Coordinates of C-alpha atoms and ligand atoms in Angstrom, one line a residue:
X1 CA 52.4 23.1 150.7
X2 CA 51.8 20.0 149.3
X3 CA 47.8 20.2 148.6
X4 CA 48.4 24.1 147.1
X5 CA 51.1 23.0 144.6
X6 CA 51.0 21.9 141.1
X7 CA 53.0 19.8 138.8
X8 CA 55.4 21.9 137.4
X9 CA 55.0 21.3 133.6
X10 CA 55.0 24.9 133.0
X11 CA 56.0 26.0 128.7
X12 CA 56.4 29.5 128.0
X13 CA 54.5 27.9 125.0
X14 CA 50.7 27.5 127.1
X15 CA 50.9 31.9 126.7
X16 CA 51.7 32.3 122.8
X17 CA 48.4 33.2 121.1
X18 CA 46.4 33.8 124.6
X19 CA 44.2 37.1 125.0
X20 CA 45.6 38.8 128.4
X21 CA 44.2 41.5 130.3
X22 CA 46.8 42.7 132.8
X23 CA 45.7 45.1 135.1
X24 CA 47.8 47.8 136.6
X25 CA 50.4 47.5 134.3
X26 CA 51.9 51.0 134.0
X27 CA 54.5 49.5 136.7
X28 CA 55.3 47.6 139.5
X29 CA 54.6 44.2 139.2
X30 CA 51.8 44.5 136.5
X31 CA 54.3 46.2 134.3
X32 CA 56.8 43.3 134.7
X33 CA 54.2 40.1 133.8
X34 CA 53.0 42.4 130.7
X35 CA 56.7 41.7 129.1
X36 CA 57.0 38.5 130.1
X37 CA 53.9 37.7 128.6
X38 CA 54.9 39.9 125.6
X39 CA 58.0 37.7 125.1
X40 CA 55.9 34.4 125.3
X41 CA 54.0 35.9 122.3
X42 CA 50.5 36.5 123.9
X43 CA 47.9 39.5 123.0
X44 CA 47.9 41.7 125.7
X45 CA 45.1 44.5 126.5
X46 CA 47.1 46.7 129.9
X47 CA 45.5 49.1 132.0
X48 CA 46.4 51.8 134.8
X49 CA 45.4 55.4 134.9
X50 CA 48.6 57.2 133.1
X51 CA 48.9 56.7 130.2
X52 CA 52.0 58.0 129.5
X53 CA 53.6 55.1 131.1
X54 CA 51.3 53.0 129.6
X55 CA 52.2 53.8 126.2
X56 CA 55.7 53.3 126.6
X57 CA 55.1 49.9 127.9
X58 CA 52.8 49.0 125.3
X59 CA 56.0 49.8 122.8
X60 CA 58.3 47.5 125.0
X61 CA 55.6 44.5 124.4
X62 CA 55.4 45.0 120.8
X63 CA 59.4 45.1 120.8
X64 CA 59.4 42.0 122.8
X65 CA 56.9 40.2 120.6
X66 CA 53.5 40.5 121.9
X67 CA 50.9 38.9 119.3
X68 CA 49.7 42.5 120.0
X69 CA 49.3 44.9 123.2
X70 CA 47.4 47.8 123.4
X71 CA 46.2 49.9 126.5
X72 CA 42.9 51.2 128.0
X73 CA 43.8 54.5 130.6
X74 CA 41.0 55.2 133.9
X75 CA 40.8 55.0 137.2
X76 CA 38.8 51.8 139.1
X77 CA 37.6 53.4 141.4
X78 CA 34.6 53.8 138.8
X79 CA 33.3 50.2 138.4
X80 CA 31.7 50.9 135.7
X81 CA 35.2 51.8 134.3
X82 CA 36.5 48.2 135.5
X83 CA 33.1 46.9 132.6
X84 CA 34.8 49.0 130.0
X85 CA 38.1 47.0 130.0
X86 CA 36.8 44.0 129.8
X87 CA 34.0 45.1 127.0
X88 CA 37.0 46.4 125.4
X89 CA 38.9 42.7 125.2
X90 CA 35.2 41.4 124.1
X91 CA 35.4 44.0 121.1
X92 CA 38.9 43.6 120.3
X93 CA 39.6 39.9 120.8
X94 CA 35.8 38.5 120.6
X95 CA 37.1 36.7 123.8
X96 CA 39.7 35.9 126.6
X97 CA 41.7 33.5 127.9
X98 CA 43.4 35.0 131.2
X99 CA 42.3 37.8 133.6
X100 CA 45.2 39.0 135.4
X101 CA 43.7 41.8 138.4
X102 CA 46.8 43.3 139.8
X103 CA 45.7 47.0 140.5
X104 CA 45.3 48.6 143.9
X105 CA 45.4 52.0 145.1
X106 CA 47.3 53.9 147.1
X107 CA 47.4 54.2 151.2
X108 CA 49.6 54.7 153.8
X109 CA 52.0 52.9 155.6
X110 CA 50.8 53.9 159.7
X111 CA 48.1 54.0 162.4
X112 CA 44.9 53.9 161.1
X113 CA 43.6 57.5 161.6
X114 CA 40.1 56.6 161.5
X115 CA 39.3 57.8 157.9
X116 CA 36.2 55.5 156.8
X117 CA 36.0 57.4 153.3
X118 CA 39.6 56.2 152.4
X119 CA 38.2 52.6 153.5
X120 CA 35.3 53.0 151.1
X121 CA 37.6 53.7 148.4
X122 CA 40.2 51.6 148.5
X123 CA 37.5 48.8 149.0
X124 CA 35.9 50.0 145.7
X125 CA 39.7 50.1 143.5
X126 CA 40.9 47.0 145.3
X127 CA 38.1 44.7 145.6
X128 CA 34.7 45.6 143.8
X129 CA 36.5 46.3 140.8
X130 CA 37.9 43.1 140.9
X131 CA 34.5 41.7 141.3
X132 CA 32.8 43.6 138.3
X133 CA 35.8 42.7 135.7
X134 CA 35.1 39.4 137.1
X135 CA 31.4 39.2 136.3
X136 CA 31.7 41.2 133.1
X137 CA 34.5 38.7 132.1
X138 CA 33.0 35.2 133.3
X139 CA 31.2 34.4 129.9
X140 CA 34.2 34.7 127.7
X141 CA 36.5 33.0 129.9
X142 CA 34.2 30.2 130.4
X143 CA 33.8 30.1 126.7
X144 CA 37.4 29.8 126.8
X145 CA 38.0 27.6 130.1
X146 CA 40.5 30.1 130.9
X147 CA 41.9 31.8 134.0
X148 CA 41.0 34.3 136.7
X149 CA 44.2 35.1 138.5
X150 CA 44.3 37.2 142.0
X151 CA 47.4 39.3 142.9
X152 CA 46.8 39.4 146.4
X153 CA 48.9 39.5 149.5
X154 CA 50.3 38.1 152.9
X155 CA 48.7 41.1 154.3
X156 CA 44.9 39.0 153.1
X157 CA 45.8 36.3 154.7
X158 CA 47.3 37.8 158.2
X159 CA 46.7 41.0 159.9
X160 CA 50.0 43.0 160.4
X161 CA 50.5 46.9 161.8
X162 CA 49.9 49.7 159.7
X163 CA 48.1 48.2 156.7
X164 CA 44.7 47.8 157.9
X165 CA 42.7 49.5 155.2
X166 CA 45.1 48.1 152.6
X167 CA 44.8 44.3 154.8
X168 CA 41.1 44.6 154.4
X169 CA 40.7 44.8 151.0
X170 CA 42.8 41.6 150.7
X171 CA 41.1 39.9 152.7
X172 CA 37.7 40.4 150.6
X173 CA 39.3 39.1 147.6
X174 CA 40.3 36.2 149.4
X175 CA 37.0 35.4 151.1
X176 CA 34.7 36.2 147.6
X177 CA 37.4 34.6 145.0
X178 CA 37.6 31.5 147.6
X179 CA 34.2 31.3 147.7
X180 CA 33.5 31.7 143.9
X181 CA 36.3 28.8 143.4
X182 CA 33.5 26.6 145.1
X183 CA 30.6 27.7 143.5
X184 CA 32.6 27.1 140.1
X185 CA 33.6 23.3 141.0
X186 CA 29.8 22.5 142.2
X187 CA 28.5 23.7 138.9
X188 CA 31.6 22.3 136.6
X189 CA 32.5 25.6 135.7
X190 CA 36.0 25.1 134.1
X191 CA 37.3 28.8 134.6
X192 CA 40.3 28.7 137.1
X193 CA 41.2 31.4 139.9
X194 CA 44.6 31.7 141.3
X195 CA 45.2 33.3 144.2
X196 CA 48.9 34.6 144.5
X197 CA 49.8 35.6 148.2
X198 CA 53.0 37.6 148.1
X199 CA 55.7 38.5 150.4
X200 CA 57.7 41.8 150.3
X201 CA 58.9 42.7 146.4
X202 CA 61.1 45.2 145.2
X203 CA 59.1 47.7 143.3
X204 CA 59.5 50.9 143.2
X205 CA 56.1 52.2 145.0
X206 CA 56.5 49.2 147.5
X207 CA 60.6 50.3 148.7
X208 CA 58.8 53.8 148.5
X209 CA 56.3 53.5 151.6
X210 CA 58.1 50.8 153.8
X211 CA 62.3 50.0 153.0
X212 CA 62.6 52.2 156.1
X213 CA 60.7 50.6 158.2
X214 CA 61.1 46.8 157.4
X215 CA 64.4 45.2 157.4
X216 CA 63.8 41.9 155.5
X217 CA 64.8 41.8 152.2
X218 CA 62.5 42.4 149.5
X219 CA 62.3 40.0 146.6
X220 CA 62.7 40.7 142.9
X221 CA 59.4 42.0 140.8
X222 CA 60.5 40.2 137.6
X223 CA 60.7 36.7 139.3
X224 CA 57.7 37.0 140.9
X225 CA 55.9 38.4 137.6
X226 CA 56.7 35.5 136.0
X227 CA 55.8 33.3 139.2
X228 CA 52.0 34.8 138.8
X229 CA 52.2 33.8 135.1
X230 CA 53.3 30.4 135.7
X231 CA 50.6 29.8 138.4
X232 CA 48.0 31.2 136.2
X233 CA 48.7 28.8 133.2
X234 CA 48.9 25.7 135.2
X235 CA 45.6 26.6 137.3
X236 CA 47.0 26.6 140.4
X237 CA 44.9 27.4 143.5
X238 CA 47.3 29.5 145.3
X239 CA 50.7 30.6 144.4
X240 CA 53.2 31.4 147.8
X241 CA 56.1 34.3 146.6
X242 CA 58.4 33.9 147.9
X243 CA 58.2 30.8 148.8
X244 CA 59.7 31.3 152.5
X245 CA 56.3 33.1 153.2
X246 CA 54.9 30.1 154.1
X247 CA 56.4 28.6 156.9
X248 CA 55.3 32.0 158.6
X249 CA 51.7 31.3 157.3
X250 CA 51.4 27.8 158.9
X251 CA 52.6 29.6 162.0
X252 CA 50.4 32.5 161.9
X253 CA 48.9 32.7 165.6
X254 CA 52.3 32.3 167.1
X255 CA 54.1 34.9 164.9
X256 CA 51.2 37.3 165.5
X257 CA 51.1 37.1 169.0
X258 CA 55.4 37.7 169.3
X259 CA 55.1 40.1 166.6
X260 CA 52.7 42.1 168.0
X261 CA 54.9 41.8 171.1
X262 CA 57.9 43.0 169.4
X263 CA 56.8 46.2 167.8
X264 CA 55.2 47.4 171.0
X265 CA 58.5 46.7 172.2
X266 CA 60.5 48.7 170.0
X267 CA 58.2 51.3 169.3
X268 CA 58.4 51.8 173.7
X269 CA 61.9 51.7 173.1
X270 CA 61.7 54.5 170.0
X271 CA 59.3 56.7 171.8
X272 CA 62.2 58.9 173.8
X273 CA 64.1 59.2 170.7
X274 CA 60.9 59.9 168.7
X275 CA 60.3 62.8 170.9
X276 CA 63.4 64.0 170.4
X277 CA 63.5 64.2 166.6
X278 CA 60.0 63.9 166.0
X279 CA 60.4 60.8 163.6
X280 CA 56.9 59.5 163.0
X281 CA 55.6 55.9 164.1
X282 CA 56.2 54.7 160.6
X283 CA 59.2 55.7 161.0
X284 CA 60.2 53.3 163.7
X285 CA 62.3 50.5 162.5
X286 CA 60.3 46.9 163.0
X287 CA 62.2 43.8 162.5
X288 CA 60.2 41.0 160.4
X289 CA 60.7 37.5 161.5
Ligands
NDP1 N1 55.2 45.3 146.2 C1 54.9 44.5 147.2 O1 55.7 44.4 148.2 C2 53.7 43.7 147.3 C3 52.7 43.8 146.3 N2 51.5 43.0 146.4 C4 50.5 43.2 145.4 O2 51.0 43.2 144.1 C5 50.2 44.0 143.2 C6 51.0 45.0 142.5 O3 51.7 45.8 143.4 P1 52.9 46.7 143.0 O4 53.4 46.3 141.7 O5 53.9 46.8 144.1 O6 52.2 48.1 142.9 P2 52.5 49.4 142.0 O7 52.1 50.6 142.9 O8 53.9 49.4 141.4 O9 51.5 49.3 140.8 C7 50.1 49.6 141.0 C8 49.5 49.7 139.6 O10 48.1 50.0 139.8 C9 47.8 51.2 139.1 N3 46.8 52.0 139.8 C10 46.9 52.7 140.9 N4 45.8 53.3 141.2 C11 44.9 52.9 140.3 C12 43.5 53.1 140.1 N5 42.8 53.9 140.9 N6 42.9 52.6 139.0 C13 43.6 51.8 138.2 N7 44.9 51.5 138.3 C14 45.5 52.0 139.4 C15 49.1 51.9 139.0 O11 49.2 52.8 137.8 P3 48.7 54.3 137.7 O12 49.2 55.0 138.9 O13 49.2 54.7 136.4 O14 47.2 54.2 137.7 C16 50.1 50.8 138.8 O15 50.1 50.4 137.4 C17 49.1 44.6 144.1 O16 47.9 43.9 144.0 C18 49.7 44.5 145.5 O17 48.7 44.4 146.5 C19 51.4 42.1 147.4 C20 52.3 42.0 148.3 C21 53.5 42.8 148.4
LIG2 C1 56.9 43.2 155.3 C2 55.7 42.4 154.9 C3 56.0 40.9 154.9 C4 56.4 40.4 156.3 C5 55.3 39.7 157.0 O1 55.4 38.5 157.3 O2 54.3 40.3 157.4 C6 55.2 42.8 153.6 C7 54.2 41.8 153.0 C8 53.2 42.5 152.2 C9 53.7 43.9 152.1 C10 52.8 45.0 151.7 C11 51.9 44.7 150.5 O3 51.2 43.8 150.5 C12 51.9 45.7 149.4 C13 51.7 47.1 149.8 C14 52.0 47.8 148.5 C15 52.0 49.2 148.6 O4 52.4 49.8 147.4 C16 53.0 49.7 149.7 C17 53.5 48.7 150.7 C18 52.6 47.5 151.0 C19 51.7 47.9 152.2 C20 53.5 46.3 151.5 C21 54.4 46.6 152.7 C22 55.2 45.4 153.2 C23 54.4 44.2 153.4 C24 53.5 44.4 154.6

């Protein structure tokens, strides 16, 4: 805990002025850091696939008192979509200062059912677009010294039931971002990445798929919005959310082994009553340590 944290010197001030590409913005936790970053006055360039949504946010930054926001609309599964953003900060801005990737896309919450195609894909929105914003983006930020930050997940650092397509692709980031971090340091690059490994939060899409099937309480998207920011700005390495996450981290092995334990347990116990009302295995109730 200790080696991963950082003085906490944090100013709202470090964001006014700063060019901001915020990924999947339209909602979630991506639409929560683009106002805070709207209200600590920084330029902001947000993208997601609707644009609808995407517009209206764009309005709530400029009310809030963005520098500027504006939105590009597509889908990253297209990695040569993921080049377009970033071209477009280059033609806007004629820099940047922070890269926030926050995007993914959707799967389910259950067994795998053996669907490699799905793999492929969410591979490709949640980890090789990362990548190519990344390598389209490295000149300007190290023009800039600025900040590559990672929105990424307990479920990349720990294998859990039911997410394993999803788990994967988290575990890429952290594996190439980790690895880049090194190459960066041996060559004095002075771009930062932050990797932020987050517990269960409260957003819409998240309580969707799985508040009937986890018990623990999820955590609050506009706290850990600005929690990303702040991480970000001081160049953290890694940022835990909530913090509590962590003692379950530095007892990974053990928690794995009972948890596994557990939902075999309870799904046994579920299985008669499953039968009777045909609930479906996500739908078995799985207590979180
Ligand atoms: N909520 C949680 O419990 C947790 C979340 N996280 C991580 O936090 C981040 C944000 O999650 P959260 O806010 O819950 O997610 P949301 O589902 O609320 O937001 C996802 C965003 O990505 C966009 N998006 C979806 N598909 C695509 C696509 N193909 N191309 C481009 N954009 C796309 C969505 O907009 P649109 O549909 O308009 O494209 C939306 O703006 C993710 O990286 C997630 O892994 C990590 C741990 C826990
Ligand atoms: C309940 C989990 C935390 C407890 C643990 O110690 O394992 C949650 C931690 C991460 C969550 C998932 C996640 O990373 C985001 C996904 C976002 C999608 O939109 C839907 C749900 C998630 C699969 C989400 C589910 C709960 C966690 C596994």
């Amino acid at each position: 805990v200790y080696f991963y944290s950082a003085p906490d010197n944090f100013s709202e001030e470090m964001l006014r002025g700063k060019r901001v590409i915020v990924t999947g913005a339209s909602s979630g936790i991506g639409e929560q850091m683009a106002y805070h970053l709207a209200r600590m006055g920084a330029h902001v360039l947000l993208m997601a696939r609707t644009e609808a949504k995407l517009q209206k946010v764009v309005e709530r930054c400029l009310e809030l008192g963005a520098a500027s926001a504006r939105f590009v609309s597509g889908s990253m599964e297209n990695t040569a979509f993921a080049e377009e953003v970033v071209k477009e900060a280059e033609n806007t801005w004629g820099g940047l200062d922070m890269l926030i990737l926050n995007h993914i896309g959707y799967s389910y919450f259950n067994y795998f059912d053996g669907d490699v195609e799905h793999v492929r894909k969410l591979l490709e929105t949640n980890f090789l677009s990362y990548v190519a914003m990344t390598v389209t983006a490295l000149p300007m930020l190290k023009e800039s010294e600025g900040s590559i930050v990672v929105v990424s997940s307990v479920a990349g650092k720990a294998g859990g039931p039911f997410i394993a397509p999803y788990s994967a692709t988290k575990f890429a980031l952290e594996g190439f971002f980790s690895s880049l971090r090194h190459e960066f340091i041996i060559d004095n690059v002075n771009v930062s990445i932050t990797l932020c490994i987050l517990g269960f939060i409260d957003t819409d899409s998240a309580m969707r798929v799985v508040s009937h099937a986890i018990r623990a309480a999820p955590s609050p998207k506009e706290e850990c919005a600005l929690e990303i920011i702040r991480s970000g700005a001081l160049r953290q390495r890694e940022l835990h959310y909530p913090p509590s996450i962590v003692t379950g981290m530095l007892l990974l092995p053990e928690l794995h082994g009972l948890r596994a334990k557990g939902t075999r347990l309870l799904n046994k116990d579920l299985g008669q009553l499953m039968q009777n009302d045909q609930r479906k295995p996500q739908e078995s109730v799985f207590e979180m340590e």
